[in-house]
Structure formats: structure tokens, C-alpha cells
Amino acid sequence: MSTFSMVLKYPFKSKPHMICAITILSTATFINLMIPRYTEFIINNLITPNFNFTFNTLIGNIISMIILAILVFTLTGVARYFLSIANGRSLYYLRKDIYGSINKQSFSYFDKNETGQLISRATSDVEQTTRMFGFGFSNLIRTTILLGGLLIAVNLLDMRLAWIFWLVIPITFFYSFILARKIRPYLIRSRQSFGEITNIIHENIIGADVVKIFNNQDSELKKFDINNRDFLIESKKAINIRALLLASNIMIVGVLTILTIYFGGLLVISGSMRLGKLIAFQSYTLMVSFPLNFIGNILVIYIQAEASLTRVKEVIESVPDIKENINPISIEKLEGNVIFDNVSFGYTSNKLILKDINFHIPPSTTVAIIGTSGSGKSTFINLLPRFYDVNEGQIIIDGINVKDYNLGDLRIRIGIVSQETFLFNRSIHENITLGREGQVSMEEVIEAAKIAQIHDFIMSLPNQYETLVGERGIRLSGGQKQRVTIARALIIKPDILILDDVTSSVDVETEFNLQKSLESLIRDRTTFIITQRLSTIRNADLIIILDNGRIIGSGPHETLLRENSFYQQIYSTLYSKRKNIQNKEIPKKDDLEVSEN
């Protein structure tokens, strides 16, 4: 779909309003073009004595012209009302489409596109189209109808002067188009620079603490200033060409007026044309000055909007990498029988993160996944709910390839607590019930919060569950945010649970209580745990060891500790770290269990 198609598509989503506006504008234009003919009639009868043309006839014609002018004014106002509704809805649908497109994109899309650039496209670029869908499109309709009507009117009035209009109007279009096209690259570059400015501001707000810790304000300011200066330079170039375009169109209107008076004057002098007709032609010349002056304006507005619409269109037309089958299989409940069959995966095709992964997990099994940093542990959990599709092999749940399941059903049956917590700037209740609003009772919310060991803290707050957590949960500590996300994962009652180092941000006592609370839940469902906690590793039914994207060992704790040298090394390292913590803290029951073993 071209950008011009978008300009036409969105207003016509309000088809009744557009049809009414075009019909009313056409009627108003037809009436408006009648007024110069009244002028012609009056002038001719005033110059040439006519006993039938009396004072009353003059007043009657003038009153008729006034009535027609009022009617044109009223109809134009009504048409603009309908156009404003259509244009307002155009922006509504455009915002809806770009947000919907961003919302449905796969994870890989966000890996490739900077957040600031996407924010710029969804906000600033959409806002840049406001003038096109408002002022630009309304005047495009009016200009098109008026120019069409004028060309018909001058042909009907006298072909001997009509050629001037047929000559000047195409030249104006061509000249305006050439200059408007010259503006395009400057506008596109200015929008790109603005996107970079937005991205820098976004990064510096999100990472304000990092910038200040490393005293990098001057460097970031310099980077911002470079992009800000680029934006200014490209904008100034566009403004200069636009000024030339508008001045040229005013000059062309002047040329049209001079040509009409000159050639029309010759015809009047020769006696082959009456003065009234020349004055009518001059009235049409004044009328045509409006659309001719606006041709350049409309083209510039369109080119400005095109630069933004091109960026918006790229987002809207982006196709998600993860696609459902035509007839996906719905899920009511998963048993949790998971098979990785010769799975290989990489975020890019030339660099695999996971290689030849094979295992079978029976239902209600607790699996601990361990390995060194960068071994592929977190990548593994992104594949089960189809955040990414595997490069090779297949993932099978309950005997069915995950690609054959309904994507929404699959993801709602898999509860995930990520190491990187994210909370929305909403109440604690809204964050816990995310995706399940209105579907769970308050009792279920409280139960999930109690299991996550966060209920008592919530009840100590003035607004309790209605407390706003702030942007990205800034009003909560890391451990508190972690526990809210655990409650959020539990509220959906998942059939498969994935916990990515969920106790890393809590103290030892909270960890102990949290593990006890989770035991009953873990027992009833297939659970994958990425952890460095010794007690969690030991208590797992199965331990999978990853190194450099490959499984180098799997089995229960006792077997691996006896037979796998890599596991022995990892366990020894974690045990040493645990002992160091024990020396600094009051021993807890879990600590004592570790020491005894």
C-alpha cells in the first residue's frame, strides 16, 4: 500500500461522512460558480442601456447573489464539519493500526528495532500526519472539486480565454510537484534525526542512574546535540524550498490575472466580447487563486506526511515472525508432557545459541536448568511459549508441536516469572491480574499474593492492593517487584511454570518461605527453574546442565554429583558462595540443610 493510498484509505473509513462532505462541497462549488454569471449579466446591462433592466432588477440580482453566497458559506461549513469528523477518525484508526501492529509483533521485531524509534513512529510521526488528514485532505477535496468546476465553467463561458486556465493550471501542478519532490529527502532525513533524538532521550531517562554513575552526561549531551543539529539543518533546507514554492505559486496567479486581462481586453476592444464576460472571467481568476495557492501547500503537507507515513507504514505492514496455523488447536488444559526433539536455535541464522537439544519431561516434573553465563538458559525459556521459533527440530507438548497450538491459548497456559521484572504504572491489583482483568476474584488475588509472600507487605500500605507502583514499579524494591510478578504468574493457574532465578532479589528468610509456598504448586505441574540456589537444584526431579548451548549432562542431583565433573565443579562453586553468605547472616533452616549435606 502506497502512502497516497493511506491518505485516501483512512478518511474513507468514515464513508458516510466523506460522501456527505463531497456531495455538499460539489453543490456549494456549483452554486459559487453561478455568482460570476450574475456579475456578467449586471455589468452588461449597466453598460448597454436596457429598458427591461430596472432598479428592482438590479436589487433582485444583488439579493440573489447574497443569498447564493450565504448558501455557499453554510454548505461549506457543513461539509467541513463532516470532513473534520472523517479526519479525526482517520487519526484514530491510524493510531489504532500502528499500536495493534506493534502489539502483535514477535520478540525478534523488538530485537531489531530501537524502542525510541518505535515510540517516535507511534507518536510524533502519527502526529505529523494530522495536518494531512485535517487541513491537507479537506483542502485537497475542496481544491479538486473547485478546479474541476472552474475548468468546466470557463469552457462554458468562452473557449477563447479558457485556454489560459488550461495552460497555467497544469504548469502550476508540474512546477509545484517538482519543488515538493525536492523537499522529500530533507523531510525524511529530518524525521530520522527526530527518531534518533527520541531514542536518545528515552535511553537517558531509562538509564539516568547509569549515565550519572559513570559521569557520562557530557558525552550523551554531545550525541543529542549532533542529532538535534542534523534535524535543524534538514528542516531549514525544507523550509527554504517551501518558501520558494509558495512565492512562485503567488506569482503564477498574478501571471494568470495579467494574461486574462490582456487577451480579454483585446477581445473587448475588438468588440467580440462584452465587458461583463471579461469581468466574469476575472472573477473565475480570483476563484482559481485559492486552489492554485494551495496546490503547493497541499503538496508540501503531503510530502511532510509521506515522510512520516512511510515510517508508520513500515510498522503497520510488518509481518510477525511467529504465525499461527490456519486452523490452530485450542487448549483447555495442558498435561505438561514436554519434548525437545533435536532443537537448535539462534537469534541470527549464522550463530546458534542452542544446539541439538534433546530431552523428554513427563508431566508434573520439576526441572532445574543450570549452566555458566551465556550457556543458553534464558534462551531456552523463550522457546517453550513460542516467543521465538526454533531453527531446527521441534518442541512437542502433549504430543503436539507447539506451532500447531493456538498461540494465545499456549501462552496463557504457561506461567513465566522472568529474572527481569517489569511492572506497569498501575495498581498492585492491576499488575497481578494483568491479562485476567475481571476474570478472577479478590480472594484468588490474595491467595496468589500470599503464596508469593507479598500479601503482608501489600496490606501494610495505605491503599493496599490499589497502591500505584510507579513507572516500571519504581516505588517497590527489587524483591517486592519480583514477588508481585510471581503472584501475576500464579493467578493464571498455569499448567506449565517457568521460574527464571525468581529468588535472586529476595533475602534468605523470604526465599525459604517462598520456596515452601511454591512446593505445593510445583508438585502439581511441570516446572522449569533456572536457578543458582543449591536447595532448589538438589530438590529438582531432573537437572539439565547447559554449556555453550549444548546439554552436557542431565539427571537427579545424586547421580550428577557422582558422575558429572562439570556439575561437581558448579555445585562446589555454589556451595562455597553459600558458605560465605552463611558466615555473614544468621543461619536459616535452609542454610543448615545445605551445611548438613
PDB file of N, CA and C in Angstrom, residues 261-349:
ATOM      1  N   ILE A 261      -6.600  39.490 -18.338  1.00  0.00           N
ATOM      2  CA  ILE A 261      -6.944  40.897 -18.629  1.00  0.00           C
ATOM      3  C   ILE A 261      -6.439  41.302 -20.013  1.00  0.00           C
ATOM      4  N   TYR A 262      -5.219  40.871 -20.362  1.00  0.00           N
ATOM      5  CA  TYR A 262      -4.632  41.275 -21.652  1.00  0.00           C
ATOM      6  C   TYR A 262      -5.426  40.703 -22.832  1.00  0.00           C
ATOM      7  N   PHE A 263      -5.572  39.379 -22.860  1.00  0.00           N
ATOM      8  CA  PHE A 263      -6.262  38.758 -24.004  1.00  0.00           C
ATOM      9  C   PHE A 263      -7.753  39.057 -23.978  1.00  0.00           C
ATOM     10  N   GLY A 264      -8.303  39.132 -22.771  1.00  0.00           N
ATOM     11  CA  GLY A 264      -9.720  39.501 -22.680  1.00  0.00           C
ATOM     12  C   GLY A 264      -9.934  40.942 -23.093  1.00  0.00           C
ATOM     13  N   GLY A 265      -8.975  41.832 -22.699  1.00  0.00           N
ATOM     14  CA  GLY A 265      -9.073  43.247 -23.090  1.00  0.00           C
ATOM     15  C   GLY A 265      -9.030  43.415 -24.594  1.00  0.00           C
ATOM     16  N   LEU A 266      -8.183  42.633 -25.266  1.00  0.00           N
ATOM     17  CA  LEU A 266      -8.110  42.698 -26.734  1.00  0.00           C
ATOM     18  C   LEU A 266      -9.447  42.308 -27.356  1.00  0.00           C
ATOM     19  N   LEU A 267     -10.082  41.290 -26.800  1.00  0.00           N
ATOM     20  CA  LEU A 267     -11.374  40.838 -27.325  1.00  0.00           C
ATOM     21  C   LEU A 267     -12.457  41.893 -27.083  1.00  0.00           C
ATOM     22  N   VAL A 268     -12.403  42.554 -25.917  1.00  0.00           N
ATOM     23  CA  VAL A 268     -13.388  43.605 -25.614  1.00  0.00           C
ATOM     24  C   VAL A 268     -13.186  44.803 -26.545  1.00  0.00           C
ATOM     25  N   ILE A 269     -11.908  45.187 -26.758  1.00  0.00           N
ATOM     26  CA  ILE A 269     -11.596  46.322 -27.639  1.00  0.00           C
ATOM     27  C   ILE A 269     -12.054  46.042 -29.068  1.00  0.00           C
ATOM     28  N   SER A 270     -11.868  44.788 -29.491  1.00  0.00           N
ATOM     29  CA  SER A 270     -12.267  44.435 -30.876  1.00  0.00           C
ATOM     30  C   SER A 270     -13.777  44.306 -31.007  1.00  0.00           C
ATOM     31  N   GLY A 271     -14.475  44.323 -29.877  1.00  0.00           N
ATOM     32  CA  GLY A 271     -15.931  44.239 -29.919  1.00  0.00           C
ATOM     33  C   GLY A 271     -16.466  42.825 -29.974  1.00  0.00           C
ATOM     34  N   SER A 272     -15.586  41.808 -29.910  1.00  0.00           N
ATOM     35  CA  SER A 272     -16.047  40.417 -29.992  1.00  0.00           C
ATOM     36  C   SER A 272     -16.384  39.816 -28.612  1.00  0.00           C
ATOM     37  N   MET A 273     -16.169  40.595 -27.560  1.00  0.00           N
ATOM     38  CA  MET A 273     -16.519  40.126 -26.221  1.00  0.00           C
ATOM     39  C   MET A 273     -17.015  41.314 -25.410  1.00  0.00           C
ATOM     40  N   ARG A 274     -18.068  41.084 -24.665  1.00  0.00           N
ATOM     41  CA  ARG A 274     -18.615  42.147 -23.832  1.00  0.00           C
ATOM     42  C   ARG A 274     -17.834  42.224 -22.512  1.00  0.00           C
ATOM     43  N   LEU A 275     -17.839  43.409 -21.923  1.00  0.00           N
ATOM     44  CA  LEU A 275     -17.065  43.658 -20.709  1.00  0.00           C
ATOM     45  C   LEU A 275     -17.519  42.773 -19.544  1.00  0.00           C
ATOM     46  N   GLY A 276     -18.817  42.542 -19.497  1.00  0.00           N
ATOM     47  CA  GLY A 276     -19.348  41.709 -18.416  1.00  0.00           C
ATOM     48  C   GLY A 276     -18.733  40.318 -18.410  1.00  0.00           C
ATOM     49  N   LYS A 277     -18.530  39.749 -19.596  1.00  0.00           N
ATOM     50  CA  LYS A 277     -17.933  38.412 -19.701  1.00  0.00           C
ATOM     51  C   LYS A 277     -16.481  38.425 -19.214  1.00  0.00           C
ATOM     52  N   LEU A 278     -15.736  39.514 -19.559  1.00  0.00           N
ATOM     53  CA  LEU A 278     -14.349  39.626 -19.102  1.00  0.00           C
ATOM     54  C   LEU A 278     -14.292  39.716 -17.571  1.00  0.00           C
ATOM     55  N   ILE A 279     -15.224  40.494 -17.002  1.00  0.00           N
ATOM     56  CA  ILE A 279     -15.253  40.609 -15.532  1.00  0.00           C
ATOM     57  C   ILE A 279     -15.614  39.262 -14.908  1.00  0.00           C
ATOM     58  N   ALA A 280     -16.505  38.500 -15.552  1.00  0.00           N
ATOM     59  CA  ALA A 280     -16.834  37.151 -15.058  1.00  0.00           C
ATOM     60  C   ALA A 280     -15.591  36.264 -15.093  1.00  0.00           C
ATOM     61  N   PHE A 281     -14.833  36.377 -16.199  1.00  0.00           N
ATOM     62  CA  PHE A 281     -13.580  35.620 -16.291  1.00  0.00           C
ATOM     63  C   PHE A 281     -12.620  36.021 -15.162  1.00  0.00           C
ATOM     64  N   GLN A 282     -12.574  37.347 -14.901  1.00  0.00           N
ATOM     65  CA  GLN A 282     -11.687  37.808 -13.844  1.00  0.00           C
ATOM     66  C   GLN A 282     -12.143  37.281 -12.478  1.00  0.00           C
ATOM     67  N   SER A 283     -13.444  37.151 -12.294  1.00  0.00           N
ATOM     68  CA  SER A 283     -13.972  36.559 -11.043  1.00  0.00           C
ATOM     69  C   SER A 283     -13.511  35.108 -10.906  1.00  0.00           C
ATOM     70  N   TYR A 284     -13.554  34.388 -12.044  1.00  0.00           N
ATOM     71  CA  TYR A 284     -13.073  32.995 -12.016  1.00  0.00           C
ATOM     72  C   TYR A 284     -11.565  32.949 -11.747  1.00  0.00           C
ATOM     73  N   THR A 285     -10.838  33.966 -12.242  1.00  0.00           N
ATOM     74  CA  THR A 285      -9.394  34.034 -11.981  1.00  0.00           C
ATOM     75  C   THR A 285      -9.131  34.191 -10.476  1.00  0.00           C
ATOM     76  N   LEU A 286      -9.939  35.044  -9.830  1.00  0.00           N
ATOM     77  CA  LEU A 286      -9.803  35.215  -8.381  1.00  0.00           C
ATOM     78  C   LEU A 286     -10.145  33.913  -7.651  1.00  0.00           C
ATOM     79  N   MET A 287     -11.183  33.213  -8.166  1.00  0.00           N
ATOM     80  CA  MET A 287     -11.557  31.935  -7.546  1.00  0.00           C
ATOM     81  C   MET A 287     -10.445  30.901  -7.669  1.00  0.00           C
ATOM     82  N   VAL A 288      -9.787  30.873  -8.850  1.00  0.00           N
ATOM     83  CA  VAL A 288      -8.764  29.858  -9.080  1.00  0.00           C
ATOM     84  C   VAL A 288      -7.499  30.142  -8.274  1.00  0.00           C
ATOM     85  N   SER A 289      -7.355  31.393  -7.797  1.00  0.00           N
ATOM     86  CA  SER A 289      -6.168  31.725  -6.996  1.00  0.00           C
ATOM     87  C   SER A 289      -6.123  30.914  -5.713  1.00  0.00           C
ATOM     88  N   PHE A 290      -7.310  30.612  -5.157  1.00  0.00           N
ATOM     89  CA  PHE A 290      -7.336  29.798  -3.927  1.00  0.00           C
ATOM     90  C   PHE A 290      -6.745  28.410  -4.142  1.00  0.00           C
ATOM     91  N   PRO A 291      -7.266  27.608  -5.096  1.00  0.00           N
ATOM     92  CA  PRO A 291      -6.678  26.273  -5.279  1.00  0.00           C
ATOM     93  C   PRO A 291      -5.233  26.306  -5.776  1.00  0.00           C
ATOM     94  N   LEU A 292      -4.883  27.303  -6.639  1.00  0.00           N
ATOM     95  CA  LEU A 292      -3.506  27.348  -7.146  1.00  0.00           C
ATOM     96  C   LEU A 292      -2.516  27.658  -6.020  1.00  0.00           C
ATOM     97  N   ASN A 293      -2.889  28.575  -5.132  1.00  0.00           N
ATOM     98  CA  ASN A 293      -2.018  28.859  -3.986  1.00  0.00           C
ATOM     99  C   ASN A 293      -1.912  27.660  -3.054  1.00  0.00           C
ATOM    100  N   PHE A 294      -2.991  26.885  -2.975  1.00  0.00           N
ATOM    101  CA  PHE A 294      -2.998  25.752  -2.061  1.00  0.00           C
ATOM    102  C   PHE A 294      -2.383  24.493  -2.648  1.00  0.00           C
ATOM    103  N   ILE A 295      -2.201  24.477  -3.975  1.00  0.00           N
ATOM    104  CA  ILE A 295      -1.580  23.293  -4.584  1.00  0.00           C
ATOM    105  C   ILE A 295      -0.217  23.037  -3.956  1.00  0.00           C
ATOM    106  N   GLY A 296       0.613  24.073  -3.899  1.00  0.00           N
ATOM    107  CA  GLY A 296       1.941  23.926  -3.293  1.00  0.00           C
ATOM    108  C   GLY A 296       1.853  23.548  -1.839  1.00  0.00           C
ATOM    109  N   ASN A 297       0.933  24.218  -1.129  1.00  0.00           N
ATOM    110  CA  ASN A 297       0.771  23.934   0.298  1.00  0.00           C
ATOM    111  C   ASN A 297       0.373  22.484   0.535  1.00  0.00           C
ATOM    112  N   ILE A 298      -0.602  22.034  -0.258  1.00  0.00           N
ATOM    113  CA  ILE A 298      -1.087  20.652  -0.097  1.00  0.00           C
ATOM    114  C   ILE A 298       0.010  19.642  -0.431  1.00  0.00           C
ATOM    115  N   LEU A 299       0.763  19.916  -1.502  1.00  0.00           N
ATOM    116  CA  LEU A 299       1.845  19.002  -1.879  1.00  0.00           C
ATOM    117  C   LEU A 299       2.923  18.932  -0.795  1.00  0.00           C
ATOM    118  N   VAL A 300       3.270  20.091  -0.218  1.00  0.00           N
ATOM    119  CA  VAL A 300       4.273  20.111   0.863  1.00  0.00           C
ATOM    120  C   VAL A 300       3.750  19.347   2.077  1.00  0.00           C
ATOM    121  N   ILE A 301       2.480  19.595   2.408  1.00  0.00           N
ATOM    122  CA  ILE A 301       1.880  18.882   3.544  1.00  0.00           C
ATOM    123  C   ILE A 301       1.887  17.378   3.282  1.00  0.00           C
ATOM    124  N   TYR A 302       1.567  17.006   2.027  1.00  0.00           N
ATOM    125  CA  TYR A 302       1.582  15.573   1.692  1.00  0.00           C
ATOM    126  C   TYR A 302       2.997  14.992   1.780  1.00  0.00           C
ATOM    127  N   ILE A 303       3.983  15.740   1.256  1.00  0.00           N
ATOM    128  CA  ILE A 303       5.364  15.250   1.314  1.00  0.00           C
ATOM    129  C   ILE A 303       5.827  15.117   2.757  1.00  0.00           C
ATOM    130  N   GLN A 304       5.441  16.107   3.600  1.00  0.00           N
ATOM    131  CA  GLN A 304       5.761  16.010   5.023  1.00  0.00           C
ATOM    132  C   GLN A 304       5.114  14.770   5.627  1.00  0.00           C
ATOM    133  N   ALA A 305       3.832  14.606   5.313  1.00  0.00           N
ATOM    134  CA  ALA A 305       3.114  13.443   5.837  1.00  0.00           C
ATOM    135  C   ALA A 305       3.666  12.148   5.264  1.00  0.00           C
ATOM    136  N   GLU A 306       4.111  12.182   3.986  1.00  0.00           N
ATOM    137  CA  GLU A 306       4.645  10.975   3.346  1.00  0.00           C
ATOM    138  C   GLU A 306       5.893  10.482   4.078  1.00  0.00           C
ATOM    139  N   ALA A 307       6.761  11.438   4.485  1.00  0.00           N
ATOM    140  CA  ALA A 307       7.967  11.044   5.224  1.00  0.00           C
ATOM    141  C   ALA A 307       7.592  10.317   6.503  1.00  0.00           C
ATOM    142  N   SER A 308       6.562  10.848   7.183  1.00  0.00           N
ATOM    143  CA  SER A 308       6.112  10.205   8.422  1.00  0.00           C
ATOM    144  C   SER A 308       5.300   8.944   8.130  1.00  0.00           C
ATOM    145  N   LEU A 309       4.415   9.029   7.105  1.00  0.00           N
ATOM    146  CA  LEU A 309       3.589   7.865   6.771  1.00  0.00           C
ATOM    147  C   LEU A 309       4.426   6.682   6.296  1.00  0.00           C
ATOM    148  N   THR A 310       5.554   6.977   5.635  1.00  0.00           N
ATOM    149  CA  THR A 310       6.444   5.897   5.190  1.00  0.00           C
ATOM    150  C   THR A 310       6.959   5.130   6.399  1.00  0.00           C
ATOM    151  N   ARG A 311       7.351   5.870   7.438  1.00  0.00           N
ATOM    152  CA  ARG A 311       7.847   5.227   8.666  1.00  0.00           C
ATOM    153  C   ARG A 311       6.721   4.500   9.404  1.00  0.00           C
ATOM    154  N   VAL A 312       5.530   5.105   9.408  1.00  0.00           N
ATOM    155  CA  VAL A 312       4.377   4.466  10.055  1.00  0.00           C
ATOM    156  C   VAL A 312       3.974   3.214   9.287  1.00  0.00           C
ATOM    157  N   LYS A 313       3.983   3.325   7.946  1.00  0.00           N
ATOM    158  CA  LYS A 313       3.582   2.198   7.082  1.00  0.00           C
ATOM    159  C   LYS A 313       4.494   0.992   7.292  1.00  0.00           C
ATOM    160  N   GLU A 314       5.792   1.253   7.483  1.00  0.00           N
ATOM    161  CA  GLU A 314       6.739   0.159   7.717  1.00  0.00           C
ATOM    162  C   GLU A 314       6.357  -0.649   8.953  1.00  0.00           C
ATOM    163  N   VAL A 315       5.865   0.056   9.976  1.00  0.00           N
ATOM    164  CA  VAL A 315       5.447  -0.635  11.205  1.00  0.00           C
ATOM    165  C   VAL A 315       4.144  -1.386  10.971  1.00  0.00           C
ATOM    166  N   ILE A 316       3.169  -0.701  10.359  1.00  0.00           N
ATOM    167  CA  ILE A 316       1.847  -1.309  10.151  1.00  0.00           C
ATOM    168  C   ILE A 316       1.936  -2.548   9.265  1.00  0.00           C
ATOM    169  N   GLU A 317       2.820  -2.493   8.258  1.00  0.00           N
ATOM    170  CA  GLU A 317       2.907  -3.606   7.308  1.00  0.00           C
ATOM    171  C   GLU A 317       3.914  -4.676   7.731  1.00  0.00           C
ATOM    172  N   SER A 318       4.557  -4.487   8.878  1.00  0.00           N
ATOM    173  CA  SER A 318       5.493  -5.508   9.371  1.00  0.00           C
ATOM    174  C   SER A 318       4.733  -6.782   9.727  1.00  0.00           C
ATOM    175  N   VAL A 319       5.230  -7.885   9.250  1.00  0.00           N
ATOM    176  CA  VAL A 319       4.583  -9.179   9.482  1.00  0.00           C
ATOM    177  C   VAL A 319       5.310  -9.911  10.613  1.00  0.00           C
ATOM    178  N   PRO A 320       4.599 -10.335  11.654  1.00  0.00           N
ATOM    179  CA  PRO A 320       5.251 -11.052  12.760  1.00  0.00           C
ATOM    180  C   PRO A 320       5.930 -12.328  12.279  1.00  0.00           C
ATOM    181  N   ASP A 321       7.091 -12.631  12.866  1.00  0.00           N
ATOM    182  CA  ASP A 321       7.793 -13.871  12.513  1.00  0.00           C
ATOM    183  C   ASP A 321       7.017 -15.087  13.003  1.00  0.00           C
ATOM    184  N   ILE A 322       6.362 -14.946  14.146  1.00  0.00           N
ATOM    185  CA  ILE A 322       5.602 -16.056  14.720  1.00  0.00           C
ATOM    186  C   ILE A 322       4.181 -16.014  14.171  1.00  0.00           C
ATOM    187  N   LYS A 323       3.809 -17.051  13.446  1.00  0.00           N
ATOM    188  CA  LYS A 323       2.481 -17.093  12.833  1.00  0.00           C
ATOM    189  C   LYS A 323       1.743 -18.351  13.274  1.00  0.00           C
ATOM    190  N   GLU A 324       0.440 -18.221  13.417  1.00  0.00           N
ATOM    191  CA  GLU A 324      -0.390 -19.372  13.738  1.00  0.00           C
ATOM    192  C   GLU A 324      -0.753 -20.131  12.470  1.00  0.00           C
ATOM    193  N   ASN A 325      -1.025 -21.421  12.635  1.00  0.00           N
ATOM    194  CA  ASN A 325      -1.580 -22.196  11.530  1.00  0.00           C
ATOM    195  C   ASN A 325      -2.979 -21.687  11.188  1.00  0.00           C
ATOM    196  N   ILE A 326      -3.464 -22.059  10.026  1.00  0.00           N
ATOM    197  CA  ILE A 326      -4.791 -21.602   9.600  1.00  0.00           C
ATOM    198  C   ILE A 326      -5.865 -22.089  10.569  1.00  0.00           C
ATOM    199  N   ASN A 327      -5.764 -23.331  11.010  1.00  0.00           N
ATOM    200  CA  ASN A 327      -6.721 -23.895  11.968  1.00  0.00           C
ATOM    201  C   ASN A 327      -5.976 -24.362  13.214  1.00  0.00           C
ATOM    202  N   PRO A 328      -5.592 -23.426  14.106  1.00  0.00           N
ATOM    203  CA  PRO A 328      -4.815 -23.805  15.285  1.00  0.00           C
ATOM    204  C   PRO A 328      -5.653 -24.618  16.272  1.00  0.00           C
ATOM    205  N   ILE A 329      -4.947 -25.405  17.058  1.00  0.00           N
ATOM    206  CA  ILE A 329      -5.603 -26.266  18.044  1.00  0.00           C
ATOM    207  C   ILE A 329      -5.800 -25.488  19.343  1.00  0.00           C
ATOM    208  N   SER A 330      -7.050 -25.429  19.812  1.00  0.00           N
ATOM    209  CA  SER A 330      -7.353 -24.741  21.064  1.00  0.00           C
ATOM    210  C   SER A 330      -6.896 -25.582  22.251  1.00  0.00           C
ATOM    211  N   ILE A 331      -6.617 -24.901  23.360  1.00  0.00           N
ATOM    212  CA  ILE A 331      -6.133 -25.597  24.564  1.00  0.00           C
ATOM    213  C   ILE A 331      -7.038 -25.243  25.733  1.00  0.00           C
ATOM    214  N   GLU A 332      -7.559 -26.257  26.384  1.00  0.00           N
ATOM    215  CA  GLU A 332      -8.275 -26.038  27.640  1.00  0.00           C
ATOM    216  C   GLU A 332      -7.370 -26.327  28.824  1.00  0.00           C
ATOM    217  N   LYS A 333      -6.532 -27.366  28.675  1.00  0.00           N
ATOM    218  CA  LYS A 333      -5.598 -27.724  29.739  1.00  0.00           C
ATOM    219  C   LYS A 333      -4.436 -28.496  29.140  1.00  0.00           C
ATOM    220  N   LEU A 334      -3.228 -28.228  29.669  1.00  0.00           N
ATOM    221  CA  LEU A 334      -2.048 -28.977  29.256  1.00  0.00           C
ATOM    222  C   LEU A 334      -1.652 -29.954  30.362  1.00  0.00           C
ATOM    223  N   GLU A 335      -1.278 -31.147  29.951  1.00  0.00           N
ATOM    224  CA  GLU A 335      -0.773 -32.128  30.926  1.00  0.00           C
ATOM    225  C   GLU A 335       0.661 -31.791  31.320  1.00  0.00           C
ATOM    226  N   GLY A 336       1.404 -31.173  30.395  1.00  0.00           N
ATOM    227  CA  GLY A 336       2.780 -30.783  30.714  1.00  0.00           C
ATOM    228  C   GLY A 336       3.821 -31.808  30.297  1.00  0.00           C
ATOM    229  N   ASN A 337       3.492 -32.630  29.291  1.00  0.00           N
ATOM    230  CA  ASN A 337       4.451 -33.588  28.751  1.00  0.00           C
ATOM    231  C   ASN A 337       5.266 -32.866  27.667  1.00  0.00           C
ATOM    232  N   VAL A 338       6.521 -32.553  27.960  1.00  0.00           N
ATOM    233  CA  VAL A 338       7.327 -31.690  27.100  1.00  0.00           C
ATOM    234  C   VAL A 338       8.481 -32.467  26.472  1.00  0.00           C
ATOM    235  N   ILE A 339       8.617 -32.329  25.148  1.00  0.00           N
ATOM    236  CA  ILE A 339       9.723 -32.972  24.427  1.00  0.00           C
ATOM    237  C   ILE A 339      10.449 -31.929  23.574  1.00  0.00           C
ATOM    238  N   PHE A 340      11.759 -31.845  23.733  1.00  0.00           N
ATOM    239  CA  PHE A 340      12.607 -31.083  22.815  1.00  0.00           C
ATOM    240  C   PHE A 340      13.274 -32.102  21.901  1.00  0.00           C
ATOM    241  N   ASP A 341      12.917 -32.048  20.617  1.00  0.00           N
ATOM    242  CA  ASP A 341      13.390 -33.039  19.659  1.00  0.00           C
ATOM    243  C   ASP A 341      14.424 -32.410  18.727  1.00  0.00           C
ATOM    244  N   ASN A 342      15.703 -32.616  19.044  1.00  0.00           N
ATOM    245  CA  ASN A 342      16.810 -32.143  18.194  1.00  0.00           C
ATOM    246  C   ASN A 342      16.689 -30.639  17.883  1.00  0.00           C
ATOM    247  N   VAL A 343      16.447 -29.867  18.937  1.00  0.00           N
ATOM    248  CA  VAL A 343      16.196 -28.429  18.785  1.00  0.00           C
ATOM    249  C   VAL A 343      17.501 -27.644  18.693  1.00  0.00           C
ATOM    250  N   SER A 344      17.581 -26.774  17.684  1.00  0.00           N
ATOM    251  CA  SER A 344      18.673 -25.801  17.557  1.00  0.00           C
ATOM    252  C   SER A 344      18.052 -24.435  17.327  1.00  0.00           C
ATOM    253  N   PHE A 345      18.660 -23.415  17.917  1.00  0.00           N
ATOM    254  CA  PHE A 345      18.094 -22.072  17.794  1.00  0.00           C
ATOM    255  C   PHE A 345      19.183 -21.013  17.915  1.00  0.00           C
ATOM    256  N   GLY A 346      19.014 -19.947  17.121  1.00  0.00           N
ATOM    257  CA  GLY A 346      19.877 -18.776  17.224  1.00  0.00           C
ATOM    258  C   GLY A 346      19.091 -17.529  16.888  1.00  0.00           C
ATOM    259  N   TYR A 347      19.413 -16.419  17.530  1.00  0.00           N
ATOM    260  CA  TYR A 347      18.715 -15.159  17.243  1.00  0.00           C
ATOM    261  C   TYR A 347      19.045 -14.671  15.833  1.00  0.00           C
ATOM    262  N   THR A 348      20.199 -15.099  15.325  1.00  0.00           N
ATOM    263  CA  THR A 348      20.541 -14.910  13.917  1.00  0.00           C
ATOM    264  C   THR A 348      20.883 -16.281  13.352  1.00  0.00           C
ATOM    265  N   SER A 349      20.650 -16.464  12.068  1.00  0.00           N
ATOM    266  CA  SER A 349      20.799 -17.796  11.470  1.00  0.00           C
ATOM    267  C   SER A 349      22.243 -18.291  11.463  1.00  0.00           C
TER     268      SER A 349
END
